[in-house]
Each structure stands twice: as C-alpha cells, then as structure tokens.
C-alpha cells in the first residue's frame, strides 16, 4: 500500500485541488500541501451548477450541508429562442432521481469559501504566492521550483493547475496549449434587495451565433453568461462590457435586459473561452493530472467543475487502495478517461451548434429543440453523469 505519510504536493488551489486535499485527508493521508500562484483563493467566474453527480461526491466528503446553505436547488433547464419562443425544458428532478442526489446552483465565491474553510479546519496548508515554474524528475521524488525562488520535493504531485497554462500538463504531455473555441463569454453575478427570480429555473436563450443563459441561485441572487461567436482579441474586448451586452442582448427577453442592467460593472467579465484536446496519458513518473489540467471541457458541457470534483473522489479512493503510485495513476485514468472525454466532446458539439452563425442552421436547430423529447434527454444526460459514481 502507498504510505499514508507520503509527501503529497497539490499544484493549484482551485475546485479540483482543494476538493482533492479534503478527500485525501479523509482517506488518512497526512502530508498534504497545496501550492497556489495567487495571493488568495480567488474565485474566477460567476457561479456554477453542482449537478447531482457532483453533490453526491460532496456529500461523501461531508461538504453537502455547507453547499445546501448557500446553494439553490435547480428546478428546470429551460430553452428559449432569442425572440422568446419556448423550445422546451428538462425537469431537473428527473436527473436528480436517476443520479440519487440534488443539483445546486452556487456562486463561485461561496463554493471557494466552503472549500478553503474546510481545508483550513483540517489544518492543511495552502502556500499562496507559489507560482510553479518547473517540475524536475529526481527518481523517487519530483522537484518543484517556484517563481519566488522556493524549491521543494514531493513523492506524489497532483497537477490541478487548470486549463490555461498547466505546468504539470507540460511536464506530462510536453504540450499544454489550450484550444480557443471561437466564442467569448461575458459573465456576471447579480444580487438585489428586490426579488429577481420567481423560480429556480435555468433560462437558456438561443440566438444565431449568440446565446444568453441565466441561473438563479435564490430569489435575490443569480449569475448569467452572454456568449458570442468572435475571434480572439476582437475589438469588443476593449469596449464597455455593459454597453456591448445591452447592444447585443438588450432586445432579447426583458429578463436579460433586467439582469444585465442591474449587474454592477465590476461584476461583469469578458472571457475568451478555451478548452483542451484530450491527451492519451494523464501521468508521468510521480505526477498525475486532475481536473482541467487533464480534461478541460467548455462551459457548454456544464460539467467542468463537477468533473474536477469527481476526479478528486476517484483519485483519492484509488490512491488509498493501490500498491504503487504507478498502479494508482493508471487505474485513475482508466476509470475517468471515457466519461470526461465524452463530456468534453459534448460540450464542443453544443458550442458549435450554439455559436453557429448560419441562419438556416439555427432555424433547424431550434426546430429540432422544439421537437426534442425532454424526458428522454434527461435520462441520457443522467446516464452519462451517473457513470462510475459511488452508490
Ligand atoms: C467562462 C467559464 C464558465 C464556466 N462555467 C462552469 C459551470 O457553470 N459549471 C461547471 O461545472 N464548470 C464551469 N466552468 C469550468 C470550471 O470552472 C472548471 O472546469 C473548474 O474550475 C476546474 O477546476 P480545476 O481545479 O481543475 O481548475 P481551476 O479551478 O481553474 O483551478 C486551477 C488553479 O490552479 C492555479 N494555478 C494555475 N497555474 C498555476 C501555477 N503555475 N502555479 C500554481 N498555481 C497555479 C490557478 O490560479 C487556480 O487557482 C466554466 C469555465 C469557464 C472558463
């Protein structure tokens, strides 16, 4: 068995890194350190839905009660055209029932706070301002050098350093360049004293080459994303975000105009959206990738954070029952590769459809959506998301 005193370094204090640290502690590993390039556990992005597959894992690691306090239970995933025609809806309770848990929308700040509070409670160390520059193989150990001149050694290195420039992915795969998927997202988080939402229904509006999604967290709080097909470094990047958003989406549903107008300027961000091509190996020597560093999927997959959480649980369960790290890493990838790749490819497929700018294509896509059997759609989604979860 792998020694529970083995020195474990987790690179990145994002959703995957922090969840893995908590799960490792639960399995009895004692020497866990987290290294994060930022000076605090910042919460990039507005919010996420922790679908039932992720909440099932969070329950296993005793985090669900904290999530329930801040998160909102999602009821429906509705689809609309930009002109306000209803295309159909998935009843989320069907997905929840098939997976055996509940789906919650939560702000990134709240999720990150829950994870860091737990890590601190467990007295696990997060070393902020530790920007990893290089990993060097030293036989039984890996040397890690940081921008601040620190150098450490670890017996097991978990690369949870995200999708954009993962040093762990570079070490494992040599190439770590993310792939721009030809669309941008403006994301925002909104909170008001007045009720904003009458029900916790995700509203997804489809245009042609454009899309706007709104996710309520509770009556007074929610987050949203406006997406548009655009090349990298488009002129809009430099423009006033709110002005651009109102120009593009202001004439869609009145709800969209309302949420954009009420969002504080500093809570709106412009993001060029990347994912990663699947790679055939997630590990090399004593380094194993998890989360976005291994399999970054587009936001249209709705599963990036959820899959990082699933990774954390599988990785730690496998590590705690394996004879060697080599066995553990191989088993981990074997269990996780197909599911994460299918989800990433589904995210690309939906993005290509949503951000297609051909009018005829979009008309046909909406027509198909209107005739979709949403009960079957929910069953298919649940089947994929439930794969390999604990009972
Ligand atoms: C616009 C957008 C919207 C999204 N919306 C959703 C959603 O609604 N639902 C969902 O499930 N997923 C969503 N995702 C995906 C989700 O954010 C990620 O899949 C998830 O955060 C992955 O977790 P992670 O821990 O692997 O990476 P991250 O959360 O990105 O964490 C990586 C961490 O590593 C640190 N790091 C990076 N490089 C270094 C280095 N060299 N040294 C030290 N530290 C380093 C970073 O600072 C960061 O803290 C979205 C993504 C984007 C881009």
PDB file of N, CA and C in Angstrom, residues 298-369:
ATOM      1  N   UNK A 298     -15.559  22.701 -22.196  1.00  0.00           N
ATOM      2  CA  UNK A 298     -16.171  24.025 -22.348  1.00  0.00           C
ATOM      3  C   UNK A 298     -17.308  24.212 -21.350  1.00  0.00           C
ATOM      4  N   UNK A 299     -17.654  25.482 -21.047  1.00  0.00           N
ATOM      5  CA  UNK A 299     -18.792  25.727 -20.164  1.00  0.00           C
ATOM      6  C   UNK A 299     -20.086  25.104 -20.701  1.00  0.00           C
ATOM      7  N   UNK A 300     -20.192  24.939 -22.013  1.00  0.00           N
ATOM      8  CA  UNK A 300     -21.391  24.320 -22.592  1.00  0.00           C
ATOM      9  C   UNK A 300     -21.549  22.854 -22.172  1.00  0.00           C
ATOM     10  N   UNK A 301     -20.494  22.264 -21.632  1.00  0.00           N
ATOM     11  CA  UNK A 301     -20.620  20.884 -21.113  1.00  0.00           C
ATOM     12  C   UNK A 301     -21.340  20.898 -19.767  1.00  0.00           C
ATOM     13  N   UNK A 302     -21.315  22.045 -19.105  1.00  0.00           N
ATOM     14  CA  UNK A 302     -21.890  22.255 -17.762  1.00  0.00           C
ATOM     15  C   UNK A 302     -21.239  21.392 -16.695  1.00  0.00           C
ATOM     16  N   UNK A 303     -20.103  20.795 -17.006  1.00  0.00           N
ATOM     17  CA  UNK A 303     -19.568  19.768 -16.115  1.00  0.00           C
ATOM     18  C   UNK A 303     -18.114  19.981 -15.682  1.00  0.00           C
ATOM     19  N   UNK A 304     -17.489  21.102 -16.073  1.00  0.00           N
ATOM     20  CA  UNK A 304     -16.056  21.267 -15.756  1.00  0.00           C
ATOM     21  C   UNK A 304     -15.774  21.109 -14.274  1.00  0.00           C
ATOM     22  N   UNK A 305     -16.472  21.894 -13.470  1.00  0.00           N
ATOM     23  CA  UNK A 305     -16.237  21.847 -12.025  1.00  0.00           C
ATOM     24  C   UNK A 305     -16.688  20.497 -11.454  1.00  0.00           C
ATOM     25  N   UNK A 306     -17.803  19.998 -11.966  1.00  0.00           N
ATOM     26  CA  UNK A 306     -18.340  18.725 -11.445  1.00  0.00           C
ATOM     27  C   UNK A 306     -17.353  17.582 -11.713  1.00  0.00           C
ATOM     28  N   UNK A 307     -16.732  17.595 -12.881  1.00  0.00           N
ATOM     29  CA  UNK A 307     -15.776  16.525 -13.190  1.00  0.00           C
ATOM     30  C   UNK A 307     -14.490  16.671 -12.378  1.00  0.00           C
ATOM     31  N   UNK A 308     -14.106  17.896 -12.051  1.00  0.00           N
ATOM     32  CA  UNK A 308     -12.929  18.086 -11.183  1.00  0.00           C
ATOM     33  C   UNK A 308     -13.236  17.488  -9.796  1.00  0.00           C
ATOM     34  N   UNK A 309     -14.471  17.664  -9.349  1.00  0.00           N
ATOM     35  CA  UNK A 309     -14.884  17.125  -8.038  1.00  0.00           C
ATOM     36  C   UNK A 309     -14.926  15.593  -8.091  1.00  0.00           C
ATOM     37  N   UNK A 310     -15.456  15.064  -9.176  1.00  0.00           N
ATOM     38  CA  UNK A 310     -15.453  13.593  -9.330  1.00  0.00           C
ATOM     39  C   UNK A 310     -14.023  13.047  -9.346  1.00  0.00           C
ATOM     40  N   UNK A 311     -13.134  13.748 -10.075  1.00  0.00           N
ATOM     41  CA  UNK A 311     -11.722  13.326 -10.110  1.00  0.00           C
ATOM     42  C   UNK A 311     -11.161  13.209  -8.701  1.00  0.00           C
ATOM     43  N   UNK A 312     -11.455  14.241  -7.896  1.00  0.00           N
ATOM     44  CA  UNK A 312     -10.899  14.290  -6.533  1.00  0.00           C
ATOM     45  C   UNK A 312     -11.284  13.019  -5.773  1.00  0.00           C
ATOM     46  N   UNK A 313     -12.541  12.647  -5.900  1.00  0.00           N
ATOM     47  CA  UNK A 313     -13.015  11.477  -5.149  1.00  0.00           C
ATOM     48  C   UNK A 313     -12.403  10.175  -5.684  1.00  0.00           C
ATOM     49  N   UNK A 314     -12.425  10.012  -7.021  1.00  0.00           N
ATOM     50  CA  UNK A 314     -11.862   8.780  -7.599  1.00  0.00           C
ATOM     51  C   UNK A 314     -10.368   8.672  -7.319  1.00  0.00           C
ATOM     52  N   UNK A 315      -9.673   9.806  -7.535  1.00  0.00           N
ATOM     53  CA  UNK A 315      -8.222   9.782  -7.365  1.00  0.00           C
ATOM     54  C   UNK A 315      -7.843   9.338  -5.950  1.00  0.00           C
ATOM     55  N   UNK A 316      -8.502   9.926  -4.963  1.00  0.00           N
ATOM     56  CA  UNK A 316      -8.129   9.615  -3.577  1.00  0.00           C
ATOM     57  C   UNK A 316      -8.561   8.196  -3.185  1.00  0.00           C
ATOM     58  N   UNK A 317      -9.720   7.779  -3.665  1.00  0.00           N
ATOM     59  CA  UNK A 317     -10.168   6.408  -3.344  1.00  0.00           C
ATOM     60  C   UNK A 317      -9.177   5.399  -3.924  1.00  0.00           C
ATOM     61  N   UNK A 318      -8.748   5.662  -5.159  1.00  0.00           N
ATOM     62  CA  UNK A 318      -7.830   4.719  -5.819  1.00  0.00           C
ATOM     63  C   UNK A 318      -6.454   4.764  -5.151  1.00  0.00           C
ATOM     64  N   UNK A 319      -5.984   5.975  -4.850  1.00  0.00           N
ATOM     65  CA  UNK A 319      -4.648   6.097  -4.229  1.00  0.00           C
ATOM     66  C   UNK A 319      -4.603   5.362  -2.885  1.00  0.00           C
ATOM     67  N   UNK A 320      -5.703   5.414  -2.157  1.00  0.00           N
ATOM     68  CA  UNK A 320      -5.681   4.830  -0.809  1.00  0.00           C
ATOM     69  C   UNK A 320      -5.769   3.303  -0.824  1.00  0.00           C
ATOM     70  N   UNK A 321      -6.059   2.730  -2.005  1.00  0.00           N
ATOM     71  CA  UNK A 321      -6.147   1.258  -2.044  1.00  0.00           C
ATOM     72  C   UNK A 321      -5.133   0.644  -3.017  1.00  0.00           C
ATOM     73  N   UNK A 322      -4.247   1.481  -3.573  1.00  0.00           N
ATOM     74  CA  UNK A 322      -3.283   0.951  -4.566  1.00  0.00           C
ATOM     75  C   UNK A 322      -1.947   0.603  -3.912  1.00  0.00           C
ATOM     76  N   UNK A 323      -1.240  -0.300  -4.605  1.00  0.00           N
ATOM     77  CA  UNK A 323       0.080  -0.706  -4.081  1.00  0.00           C
ATOM     78  C   UNK A 323       1.133   0.342  -4.404  1.00  0.00           C
ATOM     79  N   UNK A 324       1.063   0.880  -5.628  1.00  0.00           N
ATOM     80  CA  UNK A 324       2.066   1.866  -6.042  1.00  0.00           C
ATOM     81  C   UNK A 324       1.369   3.049  -6.704  1.00  0.00           C
ATOM     82  N   UNK A 325       2.089   4.167  -6.773  1.00  0.00           N
ATOM     83  CA  UNK A 325       1.507   5.337  -7.444  1.00  0.00           C
ATOM     84  C   UNK A 325       1.297   5.039  -8.929  1.00  0.00           C
ATOM     85  N   UNK A 326       2.205   4.270  -9.519  1.00  0.00           N
ATOM     86  CA  UNK A 326       2.060   3.943 -10.949  1.00  0.00           C
ATOM     87  C   UNK A 326       0.742   3.201 -11.188  1.00  0.00           C
ATOM     88  N   UNK A 327       0.450   2.226 -10.326  1.00  0.00           N
ATOM     89  CA  UNK A 327      -0.831   1.495 -10.436  1.00  0.00           C
ATOM     90  C   UNK A 327      -2.010   2.454 -10.263  1.00  0.00           C
ATOM     91  N   UNK A 328      -1.887   3.322  -9.247  1.00  0.00           N
ATOM     92  CA  UNK A 328      -2.994   4.235  -8.931  1.00  0.00           C
ATOM     93  C   UNK A 328      -3.281   5.158 -10.111  1.00  0.00           C
ATOM     94  N   UNK A 329      -2.229   5.740 -10.676  1.00  0.00           N
ATOM     95  CA  UNK A 329      -2.422   6.703 -11.769  1.00  0.00           C
ATOM     96  C   UNK A 329      -3.050   6.013 -12.988  1.00  0.00           C
ATOM     97  N   UNK A 330      -2.564   4.797 -13.261  1.00  0.00           N
ATOM     98  CA  UNK A 330      -3.079   4.070 -14.422  1.00  0.00           C
ATOM     99  C   UNK A 330      -4.577   3.757 -14.228  1.00  0.00           C
ATOM    100  N   UNK A 331      -4.921   3.275 -13.040  1.00  0.00           N
ATOM    101  CA  UNK A 331      -6.330   2.937 -12.760  1.00  0.00           C
ATOM    102  C   UNK A 331      -7.198   4.183 -12.809  1.00  0.00           C
ATOM    103  N   UNK A 332      -6.678   5.268 -12.239  1.00  0.00           N
ATOM    104  CA  UNK A 332      -7.437   6.527 -12.220  1.00  0.00           C
ATOM    105  C   UNK A 332      -7.790   6.938 -13.652  1.00  0.00           C
ATOM    106  N   UNK A 333      -6.801   6.957 -14.525  1.00  0.00           N
ATOM    107  CA  UNK A 333      -7.088   7.383 -15.900  1.00  0.00           C
ATOM    108  C   UNK A 333      -8.047   6.409 -16.595  1.00  0.00           C
ATOM    109  N   UNK A 334      -7.846   5.128 -16.318  1.00  0.00           N
ATOM    110  CA  UNK A 334      -8.705   4.109 -16.964  1.00  0.00           C
ATOM    111  C   UNK A 334     -10.175   4.362 -16.602  1.00  0.00           C
ATOM    112  N   UNK A 335     -10.416   4.677 -15.345  1.00  0.00           N
ATOM    113  CA  UNK A 335     -11.800   4.895 -14.906  1.00  0.00           C
ATOM    114  C   UNK A 335     -12.362   6.219 -15.421  1.00  0.00           C
ATOM    115  N   UNK A 336     -11.518   7.237 -15.527  1.00  0.00           N
ATOM    116  CA  UNK A 336     -12.020   8.585 -15.779  1.00  0.00           C
ATOM    117  C   UNK A 336     -11.987   9.033 -17.241  1.00  0.00           C
ATOM    118  N   UNK A 337     -11.164   8.387 -18.067  1.00  0.00           N
ATOM    119  CA  UNK A 337     -10.905   8.945 -19.397  1.00  0.00           C
ATOM    120  C   UNK A 337     -12.160   9.026 -20.267  1.00  0.00           C
ATOM    121  N   UNK A 338     -12.897   7.914 -20.333  1.00  0.00           N
ATOM    122  CA  UNK A 338     -14.015   7.877 -21.280  1.00  0.00           C
ATOM    123  C   UNK A 338     -15.112   8.884 -20.896  1.00  0.00           C
ATOM    124  N   UNK A 339     -15.435   8.915 -19.627  1.00  0.00           N
ATOM    125  CA  UNK A 339     -16.507   9.820 -19.191  1.00  0.00           C
ATOM    126  C   UNK A 339     -16.131  11.282 -19.432  1.00  0.00           C
ATOM    127  N   UNK A 340     -14.922  11.661 -19.035  1.00  0.00           N
ATOM    128  CA  UNK A 340     -14.533  13.066 -19.170  1.00  0.00           C
ATOM    129  C   UNK A 340     -14.384  13.455 -20.651  1.00  0.00           C
ATOM    130  N   UNK A 341     -13.901  12.509 -21.464  1.00  0.00           N
ATOM    131  CA  UNK A 341     -13.747  12.826 -22.888  1.00  0.00           C
ATOM    132  C   UNK A 341     -15.119  12.978 -23.549  1.00  0.00           C
ATOM    133  N   UNK A 342     -16.053  12.097 -23.216  1.00  0.00           N
ATOM    134  CA  UNK A 342     -17.403  12.191 -23.789  1.00  0.00           C
ATOM    135  C   UNK A 342     -18.035  13.533 -23.407  1.00  0.00           C
ATOM    136  N   UNK A 343     -17.854  13.930 -22.166  1.00  0.00           N
ATOM    137  CA  UNK A 343     -18.427  15.206 -21.698  1.00  0.00           C
ATOM    138  C   UNK A 343     -17.768  16.386 -22.419  1.00  0.00           C
ATOM    139  N   UNK A 344     -16.448  16.336 -22.572  1.00  0.00           N
ATOM    140  CA  UNK A 344     -15.755  17.443 -23.263  1.00  0.00           C
ATOM    141  C   UNK A 344     -16.211  17.545 -24.723  1.00  0.00           C
ATOM    142  N   UNK A 345     -16.392  16.405 -25.374  1.00  0.00           N
ATOM    143  CA  UNK A 345     -16.802  16.419 -26.784  1.00  0.00           C
ATOM    144  C   UNK A 345     -18.251  16.895 -26.917  1.00  0.00           C
ATOM    145  N   UNK A 346     -19.094  16.526 -25.944  1.00  0.00           N
ATOM    146  CA  UNK A 346     -20.491  17.005 -25.966  1.00  0.00           C
ATOM    147  C   UNK A 346     -20.510  18.527 -25.798  1.00  0.00           C
ATOM    148  N   UNK A 347     -19.607  19.043 -24.971  1.00  0.00           N
ATOM    149  CA  UNK A 347     -19.503  20.498 -24.779  1.00  0.00           C
ATOM    150  C   UNK A 347     -19.115  21.191 -26.081  1.00  0.00           C
ATOM    151  N   UNK A 348     -18.182  20.601 -26.818  1.00  0.00           N
ATOM    152  CA  UNK A 348     -17.769  21.184 -28.103  1.00  0.00           C
ATOM    153  C   UNK A 348     -18.920  21.149 -29.104  1.00  0.00           C
ATOM    154  N   UNK A 349     -19.629  20.024 -29.112  1.00  0.00           N
ATOM    155  CA  UNK A 349     -20.713  19.873 -30.087  1.00  0.00           C
ATOM    156  C   UNK A 349     -21.801  20.932 -29.841  1.00  0.00           C
ATOM    157  N   UNK A 350     -22.162  21.114 -28.573  1.00  0.00           N
ATOM    158  CA  UNK A 350     -23.202  22.104 -28.278  1.00  0.00           C
ATOM    159  C   UNK A 350     -22.699  23.515 -28.601  1.00  0.00           C
ATOM    160  N   UNK A 351     -21.436  23.788 -28.290  1.00  0.00           N
ATOM    161  CA  UNK A 351     -20.886  25.127 -28.588  1.00  0.00           C
ATOM    162  C   UNK A 351     -20.902  25.385 -30.094  1.00  0.00           C
ATOM    163  N   UNK A 352     -20.546  24.361 -30.881  1.00  0.00           N
ATOM    164  CA  UNK A 352     -20.530  24.555 -32.332  1.00  0.00           C
ATOM    165  C   UNK A 352     -21.932  24.858 -32.853  1.00  0.00           C
ATOM    166  N   UNK A 353     -22.921  24.253 -32.220  1.00  0.00           N
ATOM    167  CA  UNK A 353     -24.297  24.483 -32.635  1.00  0.00           C
ATOM    168  C   UNK A 353     -24.780  25.868 -32.160  1.00  0.00           C
ATOM    169  N   UNK A 354     -24.504  26.209 -30.899  1.00  0.00           N
ATOM    170  CA  UNK A 354     -24.997  27.482 -30.358  1.00  0.00           C
ATOM    171  C   UNK A 354     -24.322  28.681 -31.003  1.00  0.00           C
ATOM    172  N   UNK A 355     -23.047  28.520 -31.370  1.00  0.00           N
ATOM    173  CA  UNK A 355     -22.318  29.674 -31.892  1.00  0.00           C
ATOM    174  C   UNK A 355     -22.175  29.625 -33.412  1.00  0.00           C
ATOM    175  N   UNK A 356     -22.983  28.776 -34.032  1.00  0.00           N
ATOM    176  CA  UNK A 356     -23.043  28.734 -35.487  1.00  0.00           C
ATOM    177  C   UNK A 356     -23.770  29.998 -35.964  1.00  0.00           C
ATOM    178  N   UNK A 357     -23.233  30.646 -36.974  1.00  0.00           N
ATOM    179  CA  UNK A 357     -23.826  31.927 -37.389  1.00  0.00           C
ATOM    180  C   UNK A 357     -24.695  31.792 -38.651  1.00  0.00           C
ATOM    181  N   UNK A 358     -24.909  30.555 -39.101  1.00  0.00           N
ATOM    182  CA  UNK A 358     -25.729  30.342 -40.298  1.00  0.00           C
ATOM    183  C   UNK A 358     -27.221  30.321 -39.902  1.00  0.00           C
ATOM    184  N   UNK A 359     -27.976  31.261 -40.469  1.00  0.00           N
ATOM    185  CA  UNK A 359     -29.398  31.433 -40.089  1.00  0.00           C
ATOM    186  C   UNK A 359     -30.198  30.141 -40.284  1.00  0.00           C
ATOM    187  N   UNK A 360     -29.957  29.484 -41.443  1.00  0.00           N
ATOM    188  CA  UNK A 360     -30.713  28.278 -41.770  1.00  0.00           C
ATOM    189  C   UNK A 360     -30.426  27.181 -40.735  1.00  0.00           C
ATOM    190  N   UNK A 361     -29.128  27.059 -40.411  1.00  0.00           N
ATOM    191  CA  UNK A 361     -28.723  26.057 -39.406  1.00  0.00           C
ATOM    192  C   UNK A 361     -29.442  26.320 -38.076  1.00  0.00           C
ATOM    193  N   UNK A 362     -29.455  27.580 -37.660  1.00  0.00           N
ATOM    194  CA  UNK A 362     -30.031  27.921 -36.344  1.00  0.00           C
ATOM    195  C   UNK A 362     -31.534  27.675 -36.323  1.00  0.00           C
ATOM    196  N   UNK A 363     -32.186  27.965 -37.459  1.00  0.00           N
ATOM    197  CA  UNK A 363     -33.632  27.733 -37.554  1.00  0.00           C
ATOM    198  C   UNK A 363     -33.924  26.235 -37.370  1.00  0.00           C
ATOM    199  N   UNK A 364     -33.137  25.429 -38.077  1.00  0.00           N
ATOM    200  CA  UNK A 364     -33.325  23.971 -37.991  1.00  0.00           C
ATOM    201  C   UNK A 364     -33.002  23.458 -36.576  1.00  0.00           C
ATOM    202  N   UNK A 365     -31.917  24.001 -35.993  1.00  0.00           N
ATOM    203  CA  UNK A 365     -31.538  23.596 -34.620  1.00  0.00           C
ATOM    204  C   UNK A 365     -32.672  23.879 -33.643  1.00  0.00           C
ATOM    205  N   UNK A 366     -33.289  25.052 -33.764  1.00  0.00           N
ATOM    206  CA  UNK A 366     -34.392  25.407 -32.858  1.00  0.00           C
ATOM    207  C   UNK A 366     -35.608  24.517 -33.093  1.00  0.00           C
ATOM    208  N   UNK A 367     -35.852  24.239 -34.355  1.00  0.00           N
ATOM    209  CA  UNK A 367     -36.948  23.329 -34.734  1.00  0.00           C
ATOM    210  C   UNK A 367     -36.731  21.971 -34.050  1.00  0.00           C
ATOM    211  N   UNK A 368     -35.504  21.466 -34.153  1.00  0.00           N
ATOM    212  CA  UNK A 368     -35.180  20.171 -33.518  1.00  0.00           C
ATOM    213  C   UNK A 368     -35.383  20.247 -32.007  1.00  0.00           C
ATOM    214  N   UNK A 369     -34.963  21.370 -31.431  1.00  0.00           N
ATOM    215  CA  UNK A 369     -35.082  21.525 -29.967  1.00  0.00           C
ATOM    216  C   UNK A 369     -36.548  21.501 -29.558  1.00  0.00           C
TER     217      UNK A 369
END
